CSV table of C-alpha atoms in Angstrom, one decimal:
chain,number,residue,atom,x,y,z
A,290,MET,CA,22.1,14.7,-7.3
A,291,VAL,CA,18.3,13.9,-6.8
A,292,THR,CA,16.6,13.5,-10.1
A,293,MET,CA,14.0,11.3,-11.6
A,294,LYS,CA,16.7,9.5,-13.6
A,295,GLY,CA,18.2,8.4,-10.3
A,296,LEU,CA,14.7,7.1,-9.3
A,297,MET,CA,14.2,5.3,-12.6
A,298,LEU,CA,15.2,1.8,-13.4
A,299,SER,CA,16.8,0.3,-16.5
A,300,LYS,CA,15.3,-2.2,-18.4
A,301,ASP,CA,17.8,-4.8,-16.7
A,302,GLU,CA,17.2,-3.4,-13.4
A,303,LEU,CA,13.4,-3.8,-14.0
A,304,VAL,CA,13.9,-7.5,-14.9
A,305,LYS,CA,16.0,-7.9,-11.8
A,306,CYS,CA,13.3,-6.3,-9.4
A,307,GLU,CA,10.6,-8.4,-11.2
A,308,ASN,CA,12.6,-11.7,-10.6
A,309,ALA,CA,13.2,-10.8,-7.0
A,310,ILE,CA,9.7,-10.1,-6.1
A,311,GLU,CA,8.5,-13.3,-8.0
A,312,GLU,CA,11.1,-15.4,-6.1
A,313,ALA,CA,10.1,-13.7,-2.7
A,314,ILE,CA,6.3,-14.6,-3.3
A,315,VAL,CA,6.9,-18.1,-3.9
A,316,LYS,CA,9.3,-18.2,-0.9
A,317,VAL,CA,6.6,-17.1,1.3
A,318,VAL,CA,4.1,-19.3,0.0
A,319,GLU,CA,6.7,-22.4,0.4
A,320,MET,CA,7.6,-21.2,3.9
A,321,SER,CA,4.1,-21.0,4.9
A,322,ARG,CA,3.1,-24.3,3.4
A,323,THR,CA,0.1,-22.8,1.9
A,324,ASN,CA,-1.9,-23.3,-1.5
A,325,GLY,CA,-1.4,-19.8,-3.1
A,326,ALA,CA,-2.2,-16.1,-2.2
A,327,ILE,CA,-5.2,-13.8,-1.8
A,328,VAL,CA,-4.6,-10.3,-3.5
A,329,ALA,CA,-7.4,-7.7,-2.9
A,330,LEU,CA,-8.2,-6.2,-6.3
A,331,SER,CA,-9.0,-2.5,-6.2
A,332,GLY,CA,-8.9,-1.7,-10.0
A,333,GLY,CA,-5.9,0.5,-9.1
A,334,ILE,CA,-2.1,0.0,-10.1
A,335,ASP,CA,-0.8,-1.3,-6.9
A,336,SER,CA,-3.2,-4.1,-6.7
A,337,SER,CA,-2.9,-4.8,-10.3
A,338,LEU,CA,0.8,-5.0,-10.4
A,339,VAL,CA,0.9,-7.1,-7.3
A,340,ALA,CA,-1.8,-9.8,-8.9
A,341,THR,CA,0.5,-9.7,-12.1
A,342,LEU,CA,3.5,-10.9,-10.6
A,343,ALA,CA,2.1,-13.1,-8.1
A,344,THR,CA,-0.2,-15.0,-10.9
A,345,ARG,CA,2.9,-15.6,-12.7
A,346,VAL,CA,4.5,-17.9,-10.0
A,347,VAL,CA,1.7,-19.0,-7.5
A,348,ASP,CA,-2.1,-19.8,-7.6
A,349,VAL,CA,-3.9,-16.4,-6.8
A,350,TYR,CA,-7.3,-15.8,-5.8
A,351,GLY,CA,-8.7,-12.5,-6.0
A,352,LEU,CA,-11.0,-10.3,-3.9
A,353,ILE,CA,-12.9,-7.5,-4.9
A,354,LEU,CA,-14.5,-5.5,-2.1
A,355,PRO,CA,-16.4,-2.7,-3.0
A,356,ASP,CA,-18.2,-0.4,-0.8
A,357,PRO,CA,-21.1,0.9,-3.0
A,358,SER,CA,-21.6,4.3,-1.2
A,359,THR,CA,-17.8,5.4,-2.3
A,360,SER,CA,-16.6,3.0,-4.7
A,361,ASP,CA,-16.4,3.8,-8.4
A,362,PRO,CA,-18.1,1.3,-10.5
A,363,ASP,CA,-15.4,1.6,-13.1
A,364,ASP,CA,-12.8,0.3,-10.6
A,365,VAL,CA,-14.7,-2.6,-10.0
A,366,GLN,CA,-15.1,-3.1,-13.6
A,367,ASP,CA,-11.2,-2.8,-14.1
A,368,ALA,CA,-10.7,-5.2,-11.2
A,369,GLU,CA,-12.8,-7.7,-12.7
A,370,ASP,CA,-11.4,-7.2,-16.2
A,371,LEU,CA,-7.6,-7.6,-14.8
A,372,ALA,CA,-8.7,-10.9,-12.9
A,373,LYS,CA,-10.1,-12.4,-16.0
A,374,SER,CA,-7.0,-11.1,-18.2
A,375,LEU,CA,-4.9,-12.9,-15.8
A,376,GLY,CA,-7.0,-16.1,-15.9
A,377,ILE,CA,-7.5,-15.8,-12.1
A,378,ASP,CA,-10.6,-17.0,-10.1
A,379,TYR,CA,-12.2,-14.1,-8.1
A,380,GLU,CA,-15.2,-13.0,-6.5
A,381,VAL,CA,-17.0,-9.6,-5.8
A,382,ILE,CA,-18.1,-9.0,-2.1
A,383,ASP,CA,-20.4,-6.1,-1.4
A,384,ILE,CA,-19.0,-5.0,2.2
A,385,GLY,CA,-21.6,-2.0,2.7
A,386,GLY,CA,-23.7,-4.0,4.9
A,387,ILE,CA,-20.9,-4.9,7.2
A,388,LEU,CA,-19.8,-1.3,7.1
A,389,LYS,CA,-23.2,0.1,8.1
A,390,ALA,CA,-23.5,-2.5,11.1
A,391,ILE,CA,-20.1,-1.2,12.3
A,392,TYR,CA,-21.1,2.2,11.9
A,393,ALA,CA,-24.4,2.0,13.8
A,394,ALA,CA,-22.6,0.8,16.9
A,395,ARG,CA,-21.4,4.2,17.6
A,396,PRO,CA,-24.1,6.6,16.4
A,397,LYS,CA,-23.3,9.3,18.5
A,398,LEU,CA,-20.6,10.7,16.1
A,399,GLY,CA,-21.0,10.5,12.7
A,400,PRO,CA,-18.5,10.6,9.5
A,401,ARG,CA,-18.3,14.4,9.3
A,402,GLU,CA,-17.2,14.8,13.1
A,403,CYS,CA,-14.9,11.6,12.5
A,404,LYS,CA,-14.1,11.2,8.9
A,405,ILE,CA,-10.9,9.4,9.1
A,406,ALA,CA,-12.1,6.9,11.7
A,407,TYR,CA,-15.0,6.0,9.6
A,408,ALA,CA,-13.1,5.7,6.5
A,409,ASN,CA,-10.4,3.4,8.2
A,410,VAL,CA,-13.3,1.0,8.8
A,411,LYS,CA,-13.4,0.0,5.2
A,412,PRO,CA,-9.6,-1.3,5.0
A,413,ARG,CA,-10.0,-3.0,8.3
A,414,VAL,CA,-13.0,-4.7,7.1
A,415,ARG,CA,-11.3,-6.0,3.8
A,416,MET,CA,-8.5,-7.2,6.1
A,417,VAL,CA,-11.0,-9.6,7.7
A,418,MET,CA,-12.2,-10.6,4.3
A,419,ASN,CA,-8.7,-11.2,3.2
A,420,TYR,CA,-7.8,-13.4,5.9
A,421,PHE,CA,-11.2,-15.3,6.1
A,422,ALA,CA,-10.7,-16.2,2.7
A,423,ALA,CA,-7.0,-17.0,3.3
A,424,ASN,CA,-8.0,-19.3,6.0
A,425,LEU,CA,-10.5,-21.0,4.4
A,426,ASP,CA,-8.5,-21.9,1.6
A,427,GLY,CA,-5.0,-22.1,3.0
A,428,ARG,CA,-3.3,-19.1,1.5
A,429,VAL,CA,-1.2,-16.2,2.2
A,430,VAL,CA,-2.4,-12.6,2.0
A,431,LEU,CA,-0.2,-10.3,-0.4
A,432,GLY,CA,-0.3,-6.7,0.5
A,433,THR,CA,-0.3,-3.9,-2.0
A,434,GLY,CA,1.4,-1.1,-0.3
A,435,ASN,CA,4.5,0.7,-2.0
A,436,LYS,CA,7.6,2.2,-0.4
A,437,THR,CA,6.2,6.0,-0.7
A,438,GLU,CA,3.1,5.0,1.2
A,439,LEU,CA,4.9,2.9,4.0
A,440,LEU,CA,7.3,5.6,4.5
A,441,MET,CA,4.5,8.3,4.6
A,442,GLY,CA,2.3,6.1,6.8
A,443,TYR,CA,-0.3,6.2,4.0
A,444,PHE,CA,-2.1,3.0,5.0
A,445,THR,CA,-4.4,1.7,7.6
A,446,LYS,CA,-2.9,0.1,10.7
A,447,TYR,CA,-4.5,-3.3,10.8
A,448,GLY,CA,-6.3,-2.4,7.7
A,449,ASP,CA,-4.3,-2.6,4.2
A,450,GLY,CA,-1.2,-2.7,6.5
A,451,GLY,CA,-2.3,-6.3,7.6
A,452,VAL,CA,-0.9,-8.7,5.5
A,453,ASP,CA,1.7,-11.6,5.4
A,454,MET,CA,3.8,-10.0,2.7
A,455,LEU,CA,4.5,-6.5,0.8
A,456,PRO,CA,5.9,-7.6,-2.5
A,457,ILE,CA,6.2,-4.1,-3.8
A,458,GLY,CA,6.9,-2.6,-0.3
A,459,ASP,CA,10.4,-1.5,-1.6
A,460,LEU,CA,9.2,0.1,-4.6
A,461,TYR,CA,8.7,3.9,-4.8
A,462,LYS,CA,5.6,4.8,-6.5
A,463,THR,CA,7.4,6.4,-9.3
A,464,ARG,CA,8.9,2.9,-9.7
A,465,VAL,CA,5.7,1.2,-9.4
A,466,TRP,CA,4.5,3.2,-12.4
A,467,GLN,CA,7.6,2.0,-14.6
A,468,MET,CA,7.4,-1.7,-13.2
A,469,ALA,CA,3.4,-1.8,-14.2
A,470,ARG,CA,4.2,-0.9,-17.7
A,471,HIS,CA,7.1,-3.3,-17.8
A,472,VAL,CA,5.1,-6.3,-16.8
A,473,GLY,CA,1.8,-5.2,-18.9
A,474,VAL,CA,-0.6,-3.9,-16.5
A,475,PRO,CA,-3.5,-2.1,-18.8
A,476,GLU,CA,-2.5,1.4,-19.3
A,477,LYS,CA,-6.1,2.5,-18.4
A,478,ILE,CA,-5.4,1.6,-14.6
A,479,ILE,CA,-1.7,3.1,-15.1
A,480,LYS,CA,-3.1,6.5,-16.0
A,481,LYS,CA,-5.7,6.5,-13.2
A,482,PRO,CA,-5.2,9.4,-10.4
A,483,PRO,CA,-3.9,7.2,-7.5
A,484,SER,CA,-6.6,6.8,-4.8
A,485,ALA,CA,-7.5,4.6,-1.9
A,486,GLY,CA,-10.9,5.0,-2.4
A,487,LEU,CA,-11.9,6.0,1.2
A,488,TRP,CA,-14.5,8.7,0.2
A,489,LYS,CA,-15.9,9.7,-3.2
A,490,GLY,CA,-13.4,12.0,-5.3
A,491,GLN,CA,-10.5,11.1,-2.6
A,492,THR,CA,-7.1,10.9,-4.2
A,493,ASP,CA,-3.7,10.1,-2.6
A,494,GLU,CA,-1.7,13.2,-3.9
A,495,GLU,CA,-4.6,15.7,-2.6
A,496,GLU,CA,-4.7,14.0,0.6
A,497,MET,CA,-0.9,14.1,1.2
A,498,GLY,CA,-0.6,17.7,-0.1
A,499,ILE,CA,2.0,16.8,-2.6
A,500,ARG,CA,2.5,15.0,-6.1
A,501,TYR,CA,4.2,11.9,-6.0
A,502,GLU,CA,7.0,12.9,-8.4
A,503,LEU,CA,8.3,15.4,-5.9
A,504,LEU,CA,7.6,13.2,-2.9
A,505,ASP,CA,9.7,10.6,-4.2
A,506,LYS,CA,12.4,12.7,-4.9
A,507,VAL,CA,12.7,14.0,-1.5
A,508,LEU,CA,12.4,10.5,0.0
A,509,TYR,CA,14.7,8.9,-2.3
A,510,GLY,CA,17.2,11.5,-1.6
A,511,VAL,CA,17.1,11.3,2.2
A,512,PHE,CA,16.5,7.5,2.6
A,513,ASP,CA,18.4,6.1,-0.4
A,514,LEU,CA,21.1,8.7,-0.9
A,515,GLY,CA,21.4,10.0,2.4
A,516,LEU,CA,21.5,13.7,1.3
A,517,THR,CA,20.8,16.8,3.6
A,518,TYR,CA,17.9,19.0,3.3
A,519,GLU,CA,20.1,21.7,1.8
A,520,GLU,CA,21.1,19.0,-0.9
A,521,VAL,CA,17.4,17.7,-1.4
A,522,GLU,CA,16.4,21.4,-1.8
A,523,LYS,CA,19.1,22.3,-4.5
A,524,ALA,CA,18.1,19.4,-6.3
A,525,THR,CA,14.3,19.3,-6.0
A,526,GLY,CA,13.3,22.9,-5.3
A,527,VAL,CA,11.2,21.6,-2.4
A,528,ASP,CA,10.7,24.3,0.1
A,529,ASP,CA,11.4,23.9,3.9
A,530,ALA,CA,7.9,23.6,5.1
A,531,THR,CA,7.1,20.8,2.5
A,532,PHE,CA,10.4,19.1,3.6
A,533,THR,CA,9.7,19.5,7.4
A,534,ARG,CA,6.2,18.0,6.8
A,535,ILE,CA,7.3,15.4,5.0
A,536,MET,CA,10.1,14.3,7.5
A,537,GLU,CA,7.4,14.8,10.5
A,538,ARG,CA,4.9,12.3,8.6
A,539,VAL,CA,7.5,9.8,8.3
A,540,ARG,CA,8.6,10.2,11.9
A,541,ASP,CA,5.0,10.1,13.5
A,542,ASN,CA,4.0,7.1,11.5
A,543,GLU,CA,7.0,4.9,12.6
A,544,HIS,CA,4.4,3.2,14.9
A,545,LYS,CA,2.4,1.7,11.7
A,546,ARG,CA,5.8,0.2,10.4
A,547,ASN,CA,7.0,-1.5,13.8
A,548,MET,CA,5.3,-4.4,15.6
A,549,PRO,CA,3.7,-3.5,18.8
A,550,PRO,CA,5.8,-2.5,21.7
A,551,ILE,CA,6.3,-5.2,24.4
A,552,VAL,CA,7.1,-4.3,28.2
A,553,ASP,CA,10.5,-6.2,28.9
A,554,ILE,CA,9.4,-7.7,32.1
A,555,GLU,CA,12.7,-9.6,32.9
A,556,ALA,CA,14.7,-6.5,32.5
A,557,ALA,CA,12.5,-4.8,35.2
A,558,LEU,CA,12.8,-8.1,37.6
A,559,ARG,CA,16.5,-7.8,37.1
A,560,GLY,CA,16.3,-4.0,38.0
A,561,ARG,CA,14.5,-5.0,41.0
A,562,GLN,CA,16.8,-7.8,42.2
A,563,SER,CA,19.5,-5.3,42.1
């Protein structure tokens, strides 16, 4: 049966997940022969959890990359406070000027006509800044996406999806909240409405049209328990239209989770010869 209890981790399971994530971060850094990790701090729960776990096992440098036109000053302050509490070096870089320069290159269509296109520039600029810092310092870039976002495609291709590792990529948002409390992420950050900060007032749940609590139940039931729609509907009360919309979004965003396709030229040549 799909219940929040099935999603929730026991204390022992939390410790196991915590250890597994930390060990994986160490392995990635060691295999890449780098000096540590870059984590982009947004002031939100996902980046705060990744930074907290990574700081325990590798040297972490934090980047706070606000766009003054949309970033909440409280989020910037929370990110700085977290970095200070973790004892990591960090810097705040205003990306507003970079965004304006990019936007000016295509003045014919504005943010009203192409809202998503304009919004996606922000995480892509942040990706460039993350890798610039990583290359300069000899570090890997740790991503902050969770399992719910990855399945739903709720991330920007070659933006926040452009990373070397996703430490919490197999944790549903429900479990991210639980893990964050387990490792001591400030309650102020945990209680914030999840937001990608793409525009003022934007929230994840409003944009996706569903609360994480229900969304996680559906995804967990389908992908972890292998239940049918009828079984998921019975356990969660989700209606057919919502279930279909979730599954379609998962399917439509498959390309974001895969490497770009490569044409198999050798197969084509073999076919020509035959």
